[in-house]
Coordinates of N, CA and C in Angstrom, one line a residue:
Chain A
S1 N 19.7 94.4 -7.7 CA 19.3 93.1 -7.5 C 18.9 93.0 -5.9
Q2 N 18.4 92.1 -5.2 CA 17.2 92.1 -4.1 C 18.5 91.4 -3.6
T3 N 18.8 91.8 -2.3 CA 19.4 90.4 -1.4 C 19.1 90.3 0.2
I4 N 19.0 89.2 0.5 CA 18.5 89.6 2.2 C 19.2 89.0 2.9
H5 N 19.6 89.2 4.0 CA 21.0 88.9 5.1 C 19.9 88.4 6.0
Q6 N 20.9 87.5 6.6 CA 20.4 87.0 8.5 C 22.1 86.6 8.7
W7 N 21.4 86.9 10.2 CA 22.8 86.8 11.6 C 22.8 86.4 12.5
P8 N 23.5 85.8 13.5 CA 24.1 85.2 12.8 C 23.6 83.7 11.8
A9 N 25.1 83.4 11.0 CA 24.3 82.0 10.7 C 24.0 80.4 12.3
T10 N 24.8 80.2 12.7 CA 24.8 79.3 14.0 C 24.9 80.1 15.2
L11 N 24.2 79.2 16.0 CA 23.7 79.9 17.2 C 23.4 78.2 18.4
V12 N 24.1 79.3 19.6 CA 24.3 77.8 20.3 C 24.0 78.8 21.7
Q13 N 22.4 79.4 22.5 CA 22.5 79.6 23.8 C 22.3 78.8 24.6
P14 N 22.3 79.3 25.9 CA 21.5 78.4 27.4 C 20.0 78.7 27.6
V15 N 19.2 77.8 28.1 CA 17.9 77.9 28.8 C 18.1 79.0 29.4
G16 N 17.1 80.3 29.0 CA 16.6 81.2 30.2 C 18.2 82.3 29.2
S17 N 18.6 82.8 28.5 CA 18.9 83.1 28.2 C 19.1 84.0 27.2
P18 N 19.0 85.5 26.4 CA 18.1 86.1 25.6 C 18.3 85.6 24.4
L19 N 17.8 86.3 23.0 CA 17.9 86.3 21.9 C 17.4 87.6 21.3
S20 N 18.8 87.3 20.5 CA 18.8 88.7 19.1 C 19.2 87.4 17.7
L21 N 18.0 87.8 16.7 CA 18.3 87.5 15.3 C 18.8 88.6 14.1
E22 N 18.7 88.8 12.9 CA 18.9 90.1 12.4 C 18.3 89.3 11.3
C23 N 17.8 90.7 10.3 CA 17.4 89.9 9.4 C 18.0 91.3 8.3
T24 N 18.0 91.9 7.8 CA 17.9 92.9 7.0 C 17.8 92.5 5.1
V25 N 17.3 93.2 4.5 CA 16.8 93.4 3.5 C 17.3 94.4 2.5
E26 N 18.2 94.1 0.7 CA 18.6 96.1 0.3 C 17.9 95.4 -0.9
G27 N 17.6 95.9 -1.9 CA 17.3 96.7 -3.1 C 16.0 96.5 -3.8
T28 N 15.3 96.5 -2.4 CA 14.0 97.1 -2.2 C 13.3 98.3 -1.1
S29 N 12.4 98.5 -1.0 CA 11.4 99.1 -0.8 C 10.5 99.0 -0.6
N30 N 9.8 99.1 1.3 CA 8.4 98.9 2.0 C 8.1 97.1 1.6
P31 N 9.4 96.2 1.6 CA 9.1 95.5 1.7 C 7.8 94.5 3.4
N32 N 6.9 93.1 2.7 CA 6.2 92.7 3.5 C 7.0 91.9 4.1
L33 N 7.4 91.2 5.2 CA 8.8 90.3 5.9 C 8.3 89.1 6.7
Y34 N 8.9 88.4 6.8 CA 7.9 87.2 7.9 C 9.4 86.3 8.5
W35 N 9.3 86.3 9.5 CA 9.9 85.0 10.7 C 9.6 84.0 10.5
Y36 N 10.0 83.1 10.0 CA 9.3 81.7 10.2 C 9.8 80.4 11.2
R37 N 9.8 79.7 11.2 CA 10.7 78.8 12.4 C 10.8 77.4 11.9
Q38 N 11.2 76.7 11.8 CA 11.2 75.4 10.6 C 11.4 73.9 11.8
A39 N 11.3 73.0 12.4 CA 11.7 72.1 13.2 C 12.8 70.6 12.1
A40 N 13.3 70.3 12.4 CA 14.2 69.4 12.0 C 13.1 68.9 11.1
G41 N 12.8 68.4 10.1 CA 12.2 67.6 8.9 C 11.0 68.1 8.8
R42 N 10.5 69.2 9.2 CA 9.7 69.4 9.6 C 8.7 70.9 8.3
G43 N 7.8 71.3 8.3 CA 7.3 72.5 7.6 C 8.2 74.0 8.3
L44 N 7.5 74.6 7.2 CA 7.6 76.3 7.7 C 6.0 75.9 9.0
Q45 N 6.8 76.6 10.1 CA 5.5 78.0 10.9 C 6.2 78.5 11.2
L46 N 4.8 80.2 10.1 CA 5.5 81.2 11.1 C 5.1 81.6 12.0
L47 N 5.3 82.8 12.4 CA 6.3 83.2 13.6 C 5.6 84.2 13.7
F48 N 5.9 86.1 12.7 CA 5.6 87.2 13.2 C 5.8 87.7 11.0
Y49 N 4.3 88.7 10.7 CA 4.5 89.2 9.5 C 4.5 90.7 9.9
S50 N 5.4 91.1 9.3 CA 5.4 92.7 8.7 C 4.7 93.6 7.9
I51 N 4.6 94.2 7.3 CA 4.1 95.0 6.6 C 4.9 96.6 7.1
G52 N 5.3 96.8 7.4 CA 5.6 98.5 7.3 C 6.7 98.2 8.8
I53 N 6.5 99.3 9.2 CA 7.6 99.9 10.6 C 6.7 99.7 11.4
D54 N 7.4 99.3 12.3 CA 6.6 99.1 13.9 C 5.3 97.8 13.2
Q55 N 4.7 98.0 12.4 CA 4.0 96.7 12.1 C 4.3 96.0 12.1
I56 N 3.4 95.3 13.5 CA 4.9 93.6 13.6 C 3.0 92.5 13.8
S57 N 2.6 91.3 12.9 CA 1.9 90.7 13.6 C 2.3 89.9 13.7
S58 N 2.1 88.6 15.3 CA 2.1 87.3 15.7 C 0.9 86.4 15.5
E59 N 1.5 85.1 15.1 CA 0.9 84.4 14.3 C 0.5 83.4 15.4
V60 N 1.2 82.8 16.4 CA 1.6 82.2 17.2 C 1.8 82.2 18.4
P61 N 0.9 82.4 19.9 CA 1.6 82.9 21.5 C 3.1 81.8 21.1
Q62 N 3.6 82.7 22.0 CA 5.0 82.1 22.0 C 6.2 83.3 22.8
N63 N 7.4 82.7 23.3 CA 8.2 84.0 23.9 C 8.7 84.3 23.0
L64 N 8.7 84.8 21.8 CA 9.6 85.7 21.2 C 8.7 86.4 20.4
S65 N 9.2 88.2 20.3 CA 9.0 89.1 20.1 C 9.5 89.3 18.7
A66 N 9.4 89.8 18.0 CA 9.7 90.4 16.5 C 9.2 92.0 16.5
S67 N 10.1 93.0 15.4 CA 10.4 93.9 15.6 C 10.9 94.7 14.2
R68 N 10.7 96.3 14.1 CA 10.9 96.4 12.5 C 11.0 97.9 12.4
P69 N 12.3 98.4 12.9 CA 13.0 99.6 13.6 C 13.0 100.4 12.4
Q70 N 13.5 100.1 11.4 CA 13.8 100.3 9.6 C 12.7 99.2 9.1
D71 N 12.6 100.5 7.9 CA 11.7 99.4 6.9 C 11.8 98.5 6.7
R72 N 13.4 98.9 6.7 CA 13.9 97.1 5.3 C 15.5 95.9 6.9
Q73 N 14.6 95.9 8.3 CA 15.5 96.3 9.1 C 14.5 94.8 9.9
F74 N 14.2 93.4 10.5 CA 13.2 92.8 11.2 C 13.9 91.8 12.2
I75 N 14.0 92.4 13.1 CA 14.8 91.3 14.3 C 13.1 90.6 15.2
L76 N 14.4 89.3 15.4 CA 13.4 88.2 16.7 C 13.7 88.4 17.8
S77 N 12.8 88.7 17.9 CA 13.9 88.4 20.1 C 13.0 87.6 20.8
S78 N 13.9 87.1 22.0 CA 13.5 86.6 22.8 C 14.1 86.7 24.3
K79 N 13.3 87.7 25.6 CA 14.1 87.5 26.9 C 14.5 86.2 27.8
K80 N 14.0 85.9 27.0 CA 14.1 84.8 27.7 C 14.1 83.2 27.5
L81 N 15.7 82.1 26.5 CA 15.2 81.4 25.5 C 14.4 79.2 26.3
L82 N 14.0 79.6 25.7 CA 12.9 77.6 26.1 C 14.1 76.6 25.2
L83 N 14.0 75.6 25.8 CA 14.7 74.4 25.5 C 13.4 74.0 23.5
S84 N 12.7 74.8 24.2 CA 12.1 74.4 22.1 C 11.9 75.6 21.3
D85 N 12.7 76.8 21.8 CA 13.1 77.1 21.0 C 13.6 77.2 19.9
S86 N 15.2 76.1 19.8 CA 15.5 75.8 19.4 C 15.1 75.1 18.0
G87 N 15.5 75.7 17.2 CA 15.6 75.4 14.9 C 16.4 75.8 14.5
F88 N 15.3 76.3 12.6 CA 16.0 76.8 11.9 C 15.2 78.0 11.9
Y89 N 15.5 79.4 12.0 CA 14.8 80.1 11.8 C 14.6 81.7 10.4
L90 N 14.0 80.9 9.7 CA 14.0 82.2 8.3 C 13.5 83.4 8.6
C91 N 14.0 83.7 7.5 CA 13.7 85.3 7.0 C 13.0 85.5 5.6
A92 N 12.8 86.1 5.5 CA 12.0 85.9 3.3 C 11.2 88.1 3.7
W93 N 11.5 88.3 2.8 CA 10.4 89.5 2.0 C 9.3 88.7 1.2
S94 N 8.0 90.1 0.5 CA 8.1 89.6 -0.6 C 7.6 91.2 -0.9
Q95 N 6.8 90.9 -2.3 CA 6.9 92.5 -3.0 C 5.4 93.1 -2.0
R96 N 5.6 94.9 -1.2 CA 4.0 95.0 -0.7 C 3.2 95.3 -2.0
G97 N 2.2 94.7 -1.8 CA 1.0 95.7 -3.2 C 1.6 94.4 -4.6
G98 N 2.3 94.3 -4.5 CA 2.3 93.4 -5.5 C 1.2 91.6 -6.2
I99 N 0.9 91.4 -7.9 CA 0.5 90.8 -8.0 C 0.3 89.2 -6.6
S100 N 0.9 88.6 -7.3 CA 1.3 87.4 -6.5 C 2.9 87.7 -5.9
Y101 N 2.5 86.9 -4.5 CA 3.2 86.9 -3.5 C 5.0 85.9 -3.7
E102 N 5.6 86.0 -4.3 CA 6.7 84.8 -3.8 C 7.7 85.6 -3.0
Q103 N 8.4 84.8 -2.1 CA 8.5 84.8 -1.2 C 10.1 84.5 -1.8
Y104 N 11.1 85.6 -0.4 CA 12.4 85.2 -0.8 C 13.1 85.2 0.4
F105 N 14.1 84.4 0.8 CA 14.2 83.4 1.8 C 16.1 84.5 2.4
G106 N 16.5 84.8 2.8 CA 17.1 84.3 3.6 C 18.4 83.3 4.0
P107 N 19.0 83.1 4.7 CA 20.7 81.7 4.4 C 20.0 81.3 5.7
G108 N 19.2 81.9 6.9 CA 18.7 81.0 8.2 C 19.3 80.7 9.0
T109 N 19.9 81.1 10.3 CA 19.7 81.0 11.7 C 19.6 79.6 12.3
R110 N 21.0 79.1 12.6 CA 20.7 77.6 13.1 C 20.4 78.0 14.9
L111 N 19.6 78.1 15.0 CA 19.8 77.7 17.6 C 19.5 76.9 17.4
T112 N 20.2 75.8 18.6 CA 20.2 75.8 19.4 C 20.5 75.9 20.8
V113 N 19.1 75.4 21.4 CA 19.3 75.8 23.2 C 19.6 74.9 24.3
T114 N 20.2 75.2 24.7 CA 21.2 73.6 25.6 C 20.6 74.0 27.4
Chain B
S1 N -7.3 73.5 8.3 CA -6.0 74.2 8.0 C -5.5 74.8 6.5
Q2 N -5.3 76.3 6.3 CA -4.9 76.0 4.3 C -3.6 75.5 4.2
Q3 N -3.3 75.4 5.4 CA -2.0 74.4 4.5 C -2.3 73.9 3.3
G4 N -1.3 73.5 2.9 CA -0.8 72.6 1.2 C -0.2 71.7 2.2
E5 N -0.3 70.2 1.1 CA -0.1 69.4 1.9 C 0.5 68.4 0.8
E6 N 2.1 68.1 0.9 CA 2.7 67.0 0.0 C 2.8 65.6 -0.2
D7 N 2.9 65.4 -0.9 CA 3.3 63.6 -1.0 C 3.8 63.3 -2.7
P8 N 4.8 62.5 -2.1 CA 5.1 61.6 -1.3 C 5.8 62.4 -0.2
Q9 N 6.3 62.0 1.3 CA 6.7 62.3 2.4 C 8.5 62.6 1.8
A10 N 8.9 61.2 1.2 CA 10.3 61.1 1.1 C 9.6 60.7 -0.9
L11 N 10.8 60.3 -1.1 CA 11.1 60.0 -2.3 C 12.6 59.7 -3.1
S12 N 13.1 58.6 -3.7 CA 13.9 58.5 -3.7 C 14.2 58.0 -4.6
I13 N 14.9 58.4 -5.8 CA 15.3 57.9 -7.0 C 16.6 57.8 -7.2
Q14 N 16.6 57.4 -9.2 CA 17.8 57.1 -9.2 C 18.3 58.5 -10.5
E15 N 19.4 58.5 -10.8 CA 20.2 59.9 -11.3 C 18.8 59.4 -13.3
G16 N 18.4 60.4 -13.9 CA 17.5 60.3 -15.0 C 16.4 60.2 -15.5
E17 N 16.3 59.6 -13.8 CA 14.8 59.3 -13.6 C 13.4 60.0 -13.4
N18 N 12.8 60.4 -14.1 CA 11.3 61.4 -13.7 C 11.1 61.6 -11.8
A19 N 11.1 62.1 -11.0 CA 9.9 62.8 -10.2 C 8.9 63.1 -9.6
T20 N 8.2 63.3 -9.5 CA 6.4 63.6 -9.4 C 6.3 63.3 -8.2
M21 N 6.2 64.6 -7.8 CA 5.6 65.5 -6.5 C 4.6 66.0 -5.7
N22 N 2.8 65.2 -4.8 CA 2.0 66.1 -5.2 C 2.2 67.2 -4.0
C23 N 0.8 67.5 -4.6 CA 0.4 69.1 -3.4 C -1.0 69.0 -3.5
S24 N -1.6 69.0 -2.3 CA -2.8 69.2 -2.3 C -3.4 70.2 -1.3
Y25 N -4.6 70.6 -1.9 CA -4.7 72.0 -0.8 C -6.3 72.5 -0.2
K26 N -7.5 73.1 0.3 CA -8.6 73.0 0.9 C -8.8 74.3 0.5
T27 N -8.3 75.3 0.8 CA -8.7 76.6 -0.2 C -8.8 76.6 -1.5
S28 N -10.3 77.7 -1.8 CA -9.7 78.5 -3.2 C -8.2 79.3 -2.6
I29 N -8.5 79.2 -4.5 CA -6.4 79.8 -4.5 C -6.1 81.5 -5.3
N30 N -5.3 81.6 -4.8 CA -5.0 82.7 -6.0 C -3.9 81.6 -6.7
N31 N -2.7 81.7 -6.8 CA -2.1 81.0 -6.8 C -1.2 80.2 -6.2
L32 N -0.8 78.8 -6.5 CA 0.2 78.0 -6.2 C 1.8 78.3 -6.7
Q33 N 2.7 78.0 -5.1 CA 3.8 78.2 -5.4 C 4.5 76.9 -5.1
W34 N 5.7 76.8 -5.7 CA 7.1 75.3 -5.2 C 8.3 76.2 -5.3
Y35 N 8.9 75.2 -3.8 CA 10.4 76.0 -3.7 C 11.2 74.9 -3.5
R36 N 12.5 74.9 -3.2 CA 12.9 74.3 -3.0 C 14.4 74.9 -2.3
Q37 N 14.4 73.5 -1.2 CA 15.7 73.7 -0.4 C 16.6 72.3 0.5
N38 N 17.3 73.1 -0.2 CA 18.8 72.3 0.7 C 19.1 72.2 1.8
S39 N 19.4 71.2 1.9 CA 19.2 71.2 3.8 C 21.0 72.0 4.0
G40 N 19.8 72.5 5.2 CA 20.2 73.7 6.6 C 20.2 75.3 5.5
R41 N 19.7 75.2 4.4 CA 19.2 76.5 3.8 C 18.7 77.2 3.3
G42 N 18.0 78.0 2.7 CA 16.7 78.8 3.1 C 16.3 78.8 1.7
L43 N 14.7 79.2 1.6 CA 14.3 77.8 0.5 C 14.2 78.7 -0.8
V44 N 14.3 78.2 -2.5 CA 14.3 79.3 -3.1 C 13.2 79.1 -4.0
H45 N 12.5 80.0 -4.2 CA 11.1 80.1 -5.2 C 11.6 79.2 -6.7
L46 N 10.8 78.4 -6.9 CA 11.0 77.8 -8.4 C 10.2 78.7 -9.1
I47 N 9.0 77.8 -9.2 CA 8.0 79.1 -10.0 C 6.3 78.6 -9.4
L48 N 5.5 79.7 -10.7 CA 4.0 79.8 -9.5 C 3.2 79.5 -10.2
I49 N 2.3 78.7 -10.9 CA 1.1 78.9 -11.0 C 0.0 79.7 -10.7
R50 N -1.0 80.4 -11.5 CA -1.8 80.4 -11.1 C -2.8 80.5 -11.0
S51 N -4.4 80.5 -10.8 CA -5.8 79.4 -10.4 C -5.5 79.3 -11.5
N52 N -5.7 80.4 -13.1 CA -6.7 79.9 -14.5 C -5.8 79.5 -15.1
E53 N -4.5 79.2 -14.9 CA -3.8 78.0 -16.0 C -3.7 76.5 -15.3
R54 N -3.2 75.7 -15.9 CA -3.6 74.7 -15.6 C -2.0 73.9 -15.7
E55 N -1.1 74.2 -16.5 CA 0.7 73.5 -16.6 C 1.0 74.9 -17.0
K56 N 2.4 74.6 -16.2 CA 3.5 76.0 -17.0 C 5.0 75.0 -16.7
H57 N 5.9 75.4 -17.2 CA 6.8 74.9 -17.6 C 8.2 75.8 -17.2
S58 N 9.1 75.2 -16.6 CA 10.4 76.5 -16.5 C 11.7 75.1 -16.3
G59 N 11.8 75.5 -17.8 CA 13.2 74.5 -17.0 C 13.1 72.8 -17.5
R60 N 13.4 72.1 -16.6 CA 13.1 70.8 -16.2 C 12.3 70.9 -15.7
L61 N 11.7 71.5 -15.0 CA 10.5 71.4 -14.3 C 8.9 71.2 -14.5
R62 N 8.1 70.7 -14.9 CA 6.4 70.7 -15.1 C 5.6 71.0 -14.2
V63 N 5.3 72.2 -13.8 CA 3.6 71.6 -12.7 C 2.2 72.3 -13.4
T64 N 1.6 71.8 -12.5 CA 0.4 71.2 -13.1 C -0.9 71.6 -11.7
L65 N -1.8 72.5 -12.1 CA -3.2 72.3 -12.1 C -4.1 72.1 -11.9
D66 N -5.0 71.5 -10.9 CA -6.1 71.0 -10.7 C -7.4 71.4 -10.3
T67 N -7.9 73.0 -10.0 CA -8.4 73.5 -9.6 C -10.0 72.9 -8.8
S68 N -10.5 71.9 -9.8 CA -11.6 71.0 -9.1 C -11.2 70.4 -7.6
K69 N -9.9 69.6 -8.5 CA -9.6 68.4 -7.3 C -8.8 69.1 -6.0
K70 N -8.5 70.4 -6.7 CA -7.1 71.4 -5.0 C -5.9 70.8 -5.2
S71 N -5.9 70.4 -5.9 CA -4.2 69.1 -6.5 C -3.4 69.6 -7.3
S72 N -1.8 69.7 -6.8 CA -0.9 70.4 -7.9 C 0.2 69.4 -7.9
S73 N 1.2 69.4 -9.2 CA 2.0 67.7 -9.0 C 3.1 68.9 -10.1
L74 N 4.9 68.4 -9.8 CA 5.5 69.4 -9.6 C 6.7 68.1 -10.7
L75 N 7.0 68.1 -11.5 CA 7.1 67.3 -12.1 C 8.9 67.7 -12.4
I76 N 9.9 66.3 -12.2 CA 11.4 67.4 -12.3 C 11.6 65.6 -13.5
T77 N 11.7 66.9 -14.7 CA 12.3 65.2 -15.6 C 14.2 65.3 -15.8
A78 N 14.3 63.6 -15.9 CA 15.7 63.5 -16.1 C 16.1 64.2 -15.1
S79 N 16.1 63.7 -13.5 CA 17.0 64.1 -12.4 C 17.9 64.0 -12.4
R80 N 18.6 64.2 -11.5 CA 20.3 65.3 -11.1 C 20.6 64.7 -9.5
A81 N 21.4 64.8 -9.6 CA 22.2 64.5 -7.8 C 21.7 65.8 -7.1
A82 N 21.6 66.3 -8.2 CA 21.8 68.2 -7.8 C 20.5 68.4 -7.5
D83 N 19.8 67.8 -7.7 CA 18.2 68.4 -7.6 C 17.9 67.3 -5.6
T84 N 18.3 66.8 -5.3 CA 18.0 66.9 -3.5 C 18.2 67.8 -3.2
A85 N 16.8 67.7 -2.6 CA 16.9 68.3 -1.6 C 15.1 68.0 -1.9
S86 N 14.7 69.0 -0.1 CA 13.1 69.1 -0.1 C 12.3 70.2 -0.4
Y87 N 11.2 69.7 -1.5 CA 10.7 70.3 -2.0 C 8.9 70.9 -1.8
F88 N 9.3 72.2 -0.8 CA 7.6 72.4 -0.9 C 6.7 73.3 -1.9
C89 N 5.7 73.3 -1.7 CA 4.3 73.7 -1.4 C 3.5 74.7 -1.3
A90 N 3.2 76.3 -1.8 CA 2.7 77.2 -1.1 C 1.6 77.5 -1.6
T91 N 0.7 78.2 -1.2 CA -1.2 78.2 -1.1 C -0.9 79.9 -0.9
D92 N -1.5 81.0 -2.0 CA -1.9 81.9 -2.0 C -3.6 82.2 -2.1
P93 N -4.0 81.7 -0.8 CA -5.5 82.0 -0.8 C -6.5 82.8 -0.5
V94 N -7.6 82.5 -1.8 CA -8.5 83.6 -2.7 C -9.1 84.4 -0.9
G95 N -8.8 86.1 -1.3 CA -9.4 86.2 0.2 C -7.9 86.8 1.3
G96 N -7.2 85.5 0.9 CA -5.9 86.9 1.8 C -6.0 88.0 2.2
S97 N -5.1 88.2 2.9 CA -5.0 90.0 3.6 C -3.8 90.5 2.0
T98 N -3.6 91.4 2.1 CA -2.1 92.1 0.8 C -0.7 91.4 1.9
L99 N -0.9 91.0 2.9 CA 0.3 90.2 3.4 C 1.3 90.1 3.0
G100 N 0.8 88.9 1.9 CA 1.2 88.1 1.3 C 1.5 86.8 2.3
R101 N 0.9 86.4 2.9 CA 1.1 85.7 3.7 C 0.7 84.0 3.2
L102 N 1.9 83.6 3.1 CA 1.3 81.7 2.0 C 1.4 80.9 3.1
Y103 N 1.0 79.7 2.5 CA 0.4 78.6 3.5 C 1.2 77.8 2.8
F104 N 2.6 77.2 3.8 CA 3.6 76.0 3.3 C 3.2 74.9 3.6
G105 N 3.5 73.3 2.7 CA 2.8 72.2 3.5 C 4.3 72.0 4.4
R106 N 4.6 70.6 3.9 CA 5.3 70.2 5.4 C 7.0 69.4 3.9
G107 N 6.8 69.6 2.9 CA 7.7 69.7 2.6 C 7.7 67.8 1.4
T108 N 8.3 68.2 0.5 CA 8.3 66.1 -0.1 C 10.4 66.3 0.1
Q109 N 11.1 65.1 0.4 CA 12.3 64.7 0.5 C 12.5 64.3 -0.4
L110 N 13.4 64.5 -1.4 CA 13.4 64.3 -2.7 C 15.4 63.7 -3.0
T111 N 15.7 62.7 -2.8 CA 16.7 61.9 -3.0 C 17.1 61.4 -4.2
V112 N 17.9 61.6 -4.8 CA 18.3 60.9 -6.5 C 19.6 60.8 -6.3
W113 N 20.1 59.4 -6.6 CA 21.0 58.6 -6.4 C 21.8 58.5 -7.7
P114 N 22.9 58.6 -7.6 CA 24.2 59.2 -9.0 C 24.1 57.5 -9.4

């Protein structure tokens, strides 16, 4: 069966510090991968999606970046965090080439920028 | 915007009652999906209904889809306190890429009181 991992679960970082959040998927190959951010009590904002190694698309301009160094690894980074980067970050995957694109989510990372 | 929009934003009911949540969207879709999110957790896929389907059941869940009105409803029958969560609809638009991009609404917060 497939599983998706995210770490860390929670993170408190000062403004201006760097960020690295990691997501890995097990039990599938060539997945589509996604990074979302969810502000408190709000919906999901798609940040990045990827269809393959080093193939990243960005939905919104921001000071975040994403990388996919391996097929089942997706990393969200920032060189300098802003207060507005606080939120709940979710990684998800879907089956590439599927008929319907159900997405499967990780447990999330709660980021607080102070 | 291609996002779905859930209604109501919040719903509070007693155990044993039925809960109905609605989702409206703007573009033609291949399918519509409902997800559940417990507080502080990732989203969990509940049910998918294709554009050529009108109704679908899964346990205590009943989903309807009216493509002429571009709307869907999620009914949870005989609700339990454990059903307390946020519920999101997500649309897979016609003409969307193979990236599997879904458009999520802002969710309905359901509270079921024991």
